[in-house]
Short mmCIF file of C-alpha atoms in Angstrom, two decimals:
data_model
loop_
_atom_site.label_atom_id
_atom_site.label_comp_id
_atom_site.label_asym_id
_atom_site.label_seq_id
_atom_site.Cartn_x
_atom_site.Cartn_y
_atom_site.Cartn_z
CA MET S 1 31.47 27.98 -17.69
CA LEU S 2 32.76 28.01 -21.29
CA THR S 3 33.35 24.28 -21.76
CA ARG S 4 34.64 22.50 -24.85
CA SER S 5 31.23 20.89 -25.25
CA ILE S 6 29.41 24.24 -25.38
CA ALA S 7 32.10 25.73 -27.63
CA HIS S 8 31.82 22.79 -30.04
CA THR S 9 28.02 23.20 -30.22
CA ILE S 10 28.32 26.94 -30.90
CA VAL S 11 30.92 26.41 -33.64
CA LYS S 12 28.89 23.64 -35.26
CA GLU S 13 25.65 25.63 -35.31
CA THR S 14 27.06 29.02 -36.38
CA SER S 15 29.62 27.76 -38.92
CA ILE S 16 26.95 25.94 -40.90
CA ARG S 17 24.60 28.94 -40.94
CA LEU S 18 27.27 31.52 -41.77
CA ASN S 19 29.41 29.28 -43.96
CA ARG S 20 32.47 30.72 -42.23
CA ASN S 21 35.11 29.34 -39.92
CA ILE S 22 34.39 30.07 -36.27
CA ASN S 23 36.97 29.69 -33.51
CA ILE S 24 36.29 29.79 -29.80
CA MET S 25 39.13 30.40 -27.37
CA ASN S 26 39.03 29.90 -23.60
CA ASP S 27 40.22 32.37 -20.97
CA SER S 28 43.81 31.26 -21.60
CA GLY S 29 43.66 32.08 -25.31
CA ILE S 30 43.66 28.40 -26.35
CA ILE S 31 41.43 27.40 -29.26
CA ILE S 32 38.97 24.88 -27.79
CA ALA S 33 36.59 24.61 -30.77
CA SER S 34 37.01 25.35 -34.47
CA ARG S 35 35.67 24.34 -37.85
CA ASP S 36 39.33 23.87 -38.72
CA VAL S 37 40.01 21.00 -36.31
CA GLU S 38 43.78 21.18 -36.84
CA ARG S 39 43.82 24.54 -35.03
CA ILE S 40 42.29 23.13 -31.82
CA ASP S 41 44.62 23.50 -28.80
CA ASP S 42 46.73 26.15 -30.58
CA ILE S 43 47.42 29.47 -28.82
CA HIS S 44 45.58 32.37 -30.47
CA GLU S 45 47.54 35.60 -29.89
CA GLY S 46 44.65 37.73 -31.05
CA ALA S 47 42.50 36.14 -28.35
CA LEU S 48 45.17 36.87 -25.73
CA HIS S 49 45.02 40.55 -26.72
CA VAL S 50 41.22 40.59 -26.41
CA LEU S 51 41.41 38.89 -23.01
CA LYS S 52 43.92 41.49 -21.83
CA THR S 53 42.16 44.60 -23.16
CA GLY S 54 38.53 43.50 -23.09
CA GLN S 55 38.13 45.09 -26.54
CA THR S 56 37.15 43.65 -29.93
CA LEU S 57 40.15 43.04 -32.19
CA THR S 58 39.99 43.17 -35.98
CA ILE S 59 42.84 41.58 -37.92
CA PRO S 60 43.12 42.72 -41.56
CA SER S 61 44.69 40.29 -44.03
CA ASN S 62 47.89 42.35 -44.19
CA GLN S 63 48.39 42.08 -40.40
CA SER S 64 47.55 38.44 -39.69
CA VAL S 65 51.22 37.41 -39.59
CA ALA S 66 51.72 39.79 -36.67
CA TRP S 67 49.33 37.74 -34.56
CA LYS S 68 50.64 34.21 -34.10
CA GLY S 69 47.99 31.53 -34.55
CA SER S 70 45.53 34.07 -35.97
CA HIS S 71 43.83 34.51 -39.34
CA PRO S 72 42.24 37.64 -40.83
CA GLY S 73 38.89 38.33 -39.20
CA ILE S 74 37.26 39.69 -36.08
CA ASN S 75 37.71 38.56 -32.46
CA LEU S 76 35.21 39.51 -29.76
CA PRO S 77 35.18 38.97 -25.98
CA ILE S 78 32.63 36.50 -24.61
CA VAL S 79 31.20 37.98 -21.41
CA PHE S 80 29.34 36.03 -18.74
CA GLN S 81 28.32 37.53 -15.39
CA ASP S 82 30.45 40.63 -16.07
CA LYS S 83 33.56 38.54 -16.65
CA ILE S 84 35.37 37.69 -19.90
CA VAL S 85 35.26 33.89 -20.12
CA GLY S 86 36.62 33.50 -23.64
CA VAL S 87 36.89 34.92 -27.13
CA ILE S 88 35.01 34.15 -30.33
CA GLY S 89 36.79 34.63 -33.65
CA ILE S 90 35.22 34.72 -37.12
CA THR S 91 37.55 34.27 -40.07
CA GLY S 92 37.05 36.58 -43.06
CA ASN S 93 37.10 40.20 -44.17
CA PRO S 94 36.68 42.31 -40.98
CA ASP S 95 34.83 45.05 -42.90
CA GLU S 96 32.01 42.62 -43.65
CA MET S 97 31.63 41.27 -40.17
CA ALA S 98 31.07 44.07 -37.64
CA ASP S 99 27.31 43.47 -37.26
CA LEU S 100 27.65 39.74 -37.84
CA GLY S 101 30.28 39.45 -35.12
CA GLU S 102 28.07 41.16 -32.53
CA LEU S 103 25.19 38.84 -33.44
CA VAL S 104 27.36 35.73 -33.05
CA LYS S 105 28.77 37.10 -29.77
CA MET S 106 25.25 37.70 -28.40
CA THR S 107 24.11 34.22 -29.47
CA THR S 108 27.15 32.66 -27.82
CA GLU S 109 26.58 34.50 -24.55
CA LEU S 110 22.90 33.49 -24.52
CA MET S 111 23.83 29.84 -25.09
CA ILE S 112 26.34 29.95 -22.24
CA LYS S 113 23.74 31.54 -19.95
CA ALA S 114 21.16 28.89 -20.89
CA GLU S 115 23.66 26.10 -20.27
CA TYR S 116 24.59 27.62 -16.92
CA MET S 117 20.96 27.88 -15.84
CA THR S 118 20.32 24.27 -16.88
CA SER S 119 23.36 23.04 -14.97
CA GLN S 120 22.33 25.07 -11.91
CA MET S 121 18.83 23.59 -12.01
CA GLU S 122 20.28 20.09 -12.36
CA TRP S 123 22.68 20.71 -9.48
CA LYS S 124 19.87 22.02 -7.28
CA LYS S 125 17.69 19.04 -8.16
CA ARG S 126 20.43 16.55 -7.29
CA THR S 127 21.24 18.34 -4.02
CA LYS S 128 17.57 18.36 -2.99
CA GLU S 129 17.28 14.66 -3.80
CA MET S 130 20.38 13.99 -1.67
CA VAL S 131 18.86 15.91 1.27
CA ILE S 132 15.53 14.09 0.90
CA GLU S 133 17.26 10.71 0.68
CA GLU S 134 19.12 11.50 3.91
CA LEU S 135 15.98 12.78 5.67
CA LEU S 136 14.19 9.50 4.94
CA LYS S 137 16.88 7.29 6.48
CA ILE S 138 16.18 5.61 9.83
CA ASN S 139 19.38 7.16 11.19
CA PRO S 140 19.96 10.32 9.12
CA SER S 141 23.20 12.30 9.13
CA PHE S 142 22.28 15.74 10.44
CA ASP S 143 25.63 17.03 9.17
CA HIS S 144 24.88 15.94 5.58
CA ILE S 145 21.38 17.41 5.78
CA SER S 146 22.64 20.72 7.18
CA ARG S 147 25.38 20.96 4.55
CA GLY S 148 22.93 20.30 1.70
CA LEU S 149 20.38 22.81 3.01
CA ASN S 150 23.10 25.45 3.41
CA LEU S 151 24.23 24.93 -0.19
CA LEU S 152 20.63 25.37 -1.33
CA GLY S 153 20.13 28.40 0.90
CA ILE S 154 17.11 26.78 2.57
CA SER S 155 16.29 27.64 6.18
CA PHE S 156 14.84 24.51 7.80
CA HIS S 157 13.22 24.78 11.25
CA PRO S 158 10.45 22.96 13.16
CA PRO S 159 7.61 22.30 13.19
CA TYR S 160 7.85 19.97 10.19
CA ASN S 161 5.19 18.25 8.09
CA THR S 162 5.65 15.55 5.48
CA VAL S 163 3.45 15.34 2.40
CA VAL S 164 3.52 12.48 -0.10
CA ILE S 165 1.91 12.93 -3.51
CA GLN S 166 1.29 9.60 -5.22
CA MET S 167 0.63 9.81 -8.96
CA ALA S 168 -1.53 7.14 -10.60
CA GLU S 169 0.34 4.36 -12.39
CA GLY S 170 1.08 5.33 -15.96
CA THR S 171 0.84 9.05 -15.20
CA ILE S 172 3.53 10.91 -17.13
CA THR S 173 5.16 13.37 -14.75
CA ASN S 174 8.25 15.51 -15.12
CA HIS S 175 10.10 18.20 -13.26
CA THR S 176 7.64 20.84 -14.51
CA VAL S 177 5.25 19.41 -11.90
CA VAL S 178 7.84 19.80 -9.13
CA GLU S 179 8.65 23.33 -10.31
CA LYS S 180 4.95 24.25 -10.19
CA ILE S 181 4.60 22.90 -6.64
CA GLU S 182 7.84 24.62 -5.64
CA GLU S 183 6.48 27.90 -6.98
CA ILE S 184 3.45 27.53 -4.70
CA LEU S 185 5.48 26.28 -1.73
CA GLY S 186 8.13 29.01 -1.87
CA GLU S 187 11.79 28.09 -1.47
CA GLU S 188 11.92 29.33 2.12
CA ASN S 189 9.04 27.09 3.25
CA GLY S 190 10.47 23.62 2.69
CA ILE S 191 11.93 21.17 0.20
CA ILE S 192 10.45 19.04 -2.58
CA GLY S 193 11.63 16.32 -4.95
CA PHE S 194 10.83 13.02 -6.64
CA ILE S 195 11.31 9.81 -4.63
CA ASN S 196 10.53 7.72 -7.69
CA THR S 197 8.86 8.30 -11.05
CA ASN S 198 5.35 8.35 -9.54
CA ARG S 199 5.91 9.73 -6.06
CA ILE S 200 6.77 13.26 -4.90
CA PHE S 201 8.02 14.07 -1.40
CA LEU S 202 7.32 17.45 0.16
CA ALA S 203 8.56 18.68 3.55
CA PHE S 204 7.05 21.80 5.11
CA SER S 205 9.26 23.76 7.49
CA ASN S 206 8.19 26.21 10.20
CA GLN S 207 4.65 26.67 8.88
CA ALA S 208 1.40 27.13 10.79
CA GLN S 209 -1.21 24.45 10.05
CA MET S 210 -3.58 27.01 8.54
CA LYS S 211 -0.89 28.12 6.07
CA ILE S 212 -0.04 24.50 5.21
CA ASP S 213 -3.71 23.76 4.51
CA LYS S 214 -3.89 26.80 2.22
CA LYS S 215 -0.73 25.76 0.34
CA LEU S 216 -2.00 22.19 -0.06
CA GLU S 217 -5.28 23.47 -1.46
CA GLU S 218 -3.34 25.52 -4.03
CA ILE S 219 -1.18 22.50 -4.91
CA TYR S 220 -4.28 20.31 -5.25
CA HIS S 221 -5.95 22.72 -7.69
CA ALA S 222 -2.70 23.22 -9.64
CA LEU S 223 -2.30 19.47 -10.16
CA LYS S 224 -5.95 19.14 -11.14
CA LYS S 225 -5.46 21.91 -13.67
CA LEU S 226 -2.63 19.85 -15.18
CA GLN S 227 -5.18 16.99 -15.45
CA LEU S 228 -3.08 14.69 -13.27
CA THR S 229 -4.52 11.74 -11.36
CA PHE S 230 -3.06 11.63 -7.87
CA ARG S 231 -3.60 11.08 -4.14
CA LEU S 232 -2.04 13.19 -1.41
CA ALA S 233 -1.22 12.25 2.20
CA ILE S 234 -0.06 14.58 4.96
CA SER S 235 1.58 13.65 8.26
CA ILE S 236 0.97 15.04 11.72
CA PRO S 237 3.40 17.86 12.73
CA PHE S 238 6.70 16.92 14.40
CA ASP S 239 9.77 18.71 15.76
CA SER S 240 12.81 16.56 15.04
CA LEU S 241 14.67 15.81 11.79
CA ASN S 242 15.01 12.16 12.76
CA MET S 243 11.20 11.79 12.62
CA PHE S 244 10.97 12.28 8.85
CA TYR S 245 11.39 8.54 8.32
CA GLN S 246 8.39 7.73 10.53
CA SER S 247 6.31 10.56 9.08
CA TYR S 248 6.95 9.20 5.58
CA GLN S 249 5.91 5.71 6.72
CA ASP S 250 2.75 7.26 8.20
CA CYS S 251 1.88 8.90 4.88
CA ASP S 252 2.60 5.68 3.01
CA LEU S 253 0.30 3.73 5.33
CA ALA S 254 -2.40 6.41 5.13
CA LEU S 255 -2.42 6.02 1.34
CA ALA S 256 -2.51 2.23 1.62
CA ILE S 257 -5.42 1.88 4.08
CA SER S 258 -7.69 4.70 2.96
CA ASN S 259 -10.35 4.50 0.30
CA PRO S 260 -8.73 4.73 -3.18
CA SER S 261 -11.32 7.35 -4.12
CA GLU S 262 -10.04 9.70 -1.39
CA GLU S 263 -7.66 12.20 -2.97
CA VAL S 264 -6.45 14.00 0.16
CA ILE S 265 -5.75 11.98 3.32
CA SER S 266 -4.58 13.35 6.65
CA PHE S 267 -2.78 10.82 8.84
CA ALA S 268 -4.56 12.35 11.85
CA ASP S 269 -7.91 11.36 10.30
CA VAL S 270 -6.90 7.71 9.78
CA GLU S 271 -4.73 7.23 12.87
CA LEU S 272 -7.33 4.99 14.52
CA LYS S 273 -7.44 2.85 11.38
CA VAL S 274 -3.65 2.63 11.54
CA LEU S 275 -3.88 1.21 15.06
CA ILE S 276 -6.24 -1.46 13.73
CA HIS S 277 -3.71 -2.41 11.07
CA GLN S 278 -1.08 -2.86 13.75
CA LEU S 279 -3.18 -5.25 15.85
CA ASN S 280 -2.16 -8.86 16.34
CA PRO S 281 -3.64 -10.82 13.37
CA TYR S 282 -5.07 -13.52 15.67
CA GLU S 283 -6.86 -10.97 17.89
CA SER S 284 -8.17 -9.14 14.82
CA GLU S 285 -9.52 -12.35 13.29
CA ARG S 286 -11.25 -13.38 16.54
CA PHE S 287 -12.91 -9.96 16.92
CA TYR S 288 -13.98 -10.01 13.26
CA GLN S 289 -15.55 -13.46 13.50
CA ARG S 290 -17.47 -12.49 16.63
CA VAL S 291 -18.92 -9.20 15.39
CA MET S 292 -19.05 -9.33 11.59
CA THR S 293 -22.34 -11.07 10.79
CA LYS S 294 -23.88 -11.53 7.35
CA THR S 295 -26.23 -8.62 8.01
CA LEU S 296 -23.34 -6.35 8.95
CA ILE S 297 -21.46 -7.38 5.81
CA LYS S 298 -24.56 -6.64 3.74
CA TYR S 299 -25.06 -3.19 5.27
CA THR S 300 -21.41 -2.12 5.63
CA ASP S 301 -21.82 0.81 3.21
CA THR S 302 -24.94 1.92 5.06
CA LEU S 303 -23.15 1.94 8.41
CA GLU S 304 -20.07 3.73 7.11
CA SER S 305 -22.25 6.45 5.62
CA PHE S 306 -24.19 6.71 8.90
CA PHE S 307 -20.98 7.15 10.90
CA GLN S 308 -19.48 9.62 8.42
CA ASN S 309 -22.63 11.72 8.69
CA ASN S 310 -22.34 11.79 12.49
CA PHE S 311 -25.43 9.59 13.13
CA ASN S 312 -27.68 11.98 11.17
CA ILE S 313 -30.55 9.89 9.76
CA GLN S 314 -31.72 12.32 7.07
CA GLN S 315 -28.23 13.21 5.75
CA THR S 316 -27.33 9.51 5.54
CA ALA S 317 -30.57 8.64 3.74
CA ASP S 318 -30.00 11.46 1.25
CA GLU S 319 -26.42 10.33 0.62
CA LEU S 320 -27.53 6.72 0.02
CA PHE S 321 -30.59 7.80 -2.05
CA ILE S 322 -32.97 5.82 0.18
CA HIS S 323 -36.00 6.73 2.29
CA ARG S 324 -35.25 7.50 5.94
CA ASN S 325 -37.58 4.65 6.98
CA THR S 326 -35.48 2.24 4.92
CA LEU S 327 -32.39 3.44 6.76
CA ILE S 328 -34.09 3.07 10.16
CA TYR S 329 -35.10 -0.48 9.20
CA ARG S 330 -31.50 -1.35 8.27
CA LEU S 331 -30.09 0.05 11.51
CA LYS S 332 -32.68 -1.90 13.50
CA LYS S 333 -31.84 -5.06 11.54
CA ILE S 334 -28.12 -4.62 12.37
CA GLU S 335 -28.94 -4.23 16.08
CA GLU S 336 -31.13 -7.35 16.09
CA ASP S 337 -28.54 -9.44 14.27
CA THR S 338 -25.35 -8.28 16.04
CA GLY S 339 -26.58 -7.11 19.42
CA TYR S 340 -24.95 -3.71 18.83
CA ASN S 341 -27.03 -0.55 18.40
CA PRO S 342 -25.39 1.69 15.74
CA LYS S 343 -27.00 4.75 17.36
CA HIS S 344 -25.20 4.17 20.67
CA PHE S 345 -21.66 5.54 20.79
CA LYS S 346 -19.96 2.54 22.44
CA ASP S 347 -21.69 0.03 20.16
CA ALA S 348 -20.93 2.21 17.13
CA ILE S 349 -17.21 2.04 17.96
CA THR S 350 -17.38 -1.77 18.06
CA LEU S 351 -19.15 -1.91 14.70
CA GLN S 352 -16.74 0.59 13.13
CA LEU S 353 -13.72 -1.41 14.34
CA ALA S 354 -15.21 -4.59 12.87
CA ILE S 355 -15.68 -2.87 9.50
CA TRP S 356 -12.12 -1.51 9.50
CA ILE S 357 -10.72 -4.95 10.36
CA SER S 358 -12.74 -6.41 7.48
CA HIS S 359 -11.12 -3.87 5.12
CA LYS S 360 -7.70 -4.81 6.49
CA MET S 361 -8.37 -8.52 5.95
CA LYS S 362 -9.47 -7.91 2.34
CA LYS S 363 -6.15 -6.18 1.62
#
């Protein structure tokens, strides 16, 4: 963990502040960083002694010749995870450096720990992205997925759910967002990562739908608190790893065909719309031309509100800010012009399909 890069940074920062020469030796006693560059790659016998004994070594000026490659000063063990990983040496009068040496040692160990944590986070991020990339292939390698999940210590069992979080264009996102979602998700409940700069992929594993809904509500409010603009799509549950590709396509399509103002879209809620989008274009066009009259085009918003409010006249009128008699007039006008009564279930389905096809054709 004590690399030349870290050692060089430590020497550069501390030497300037202390105005003293700092040497850092690895676990073989070789100087890997020093203000005195000519000493780099030399063996430091004082460091070898510290590595062997685990004790701080002070070298007075009258004893420096006894320690090959050493100068007067103090040499302290660098400890990381209960193991000596190197030695830090400060050149000068040992009597003046007891407290200073401990401070430099502590700073060095903290820097190594921080570097280790950063590298671990980066490694975890890359491994998760590798697993996600494999999951989203048409023909994924189950061996690669299993190996990656084992390295991450993630238990991954059905049922599965895919969630796609699409950030608005121009939204500045970073891994703090992923970390926040991961904190809510819990490492044992799935895997999360960026697919691109504006899209986050989230896979739930072995979770009841009620628990997923609760987690998604928490994620929604957390992202809102961060003042992010986003839309979220969730797939239907599935039981096989090779269905992640299709579930992702389902979420992608759900985002594409739903109203842009909708922030949370369940594929189950738009599945009928999806079927419309998969119809033969010629058949769709013929149906559209037959049903979609000028009156229906004019009152599309009225009809959609009427259907969304489950044929409730008063609720629809309130939502549209119109009198109920105005709504009744519009519905009657649609029936007269199209031959389909919006208040009859079978006719309502025909009208709804025509409206959805019109949305598809506009896209």
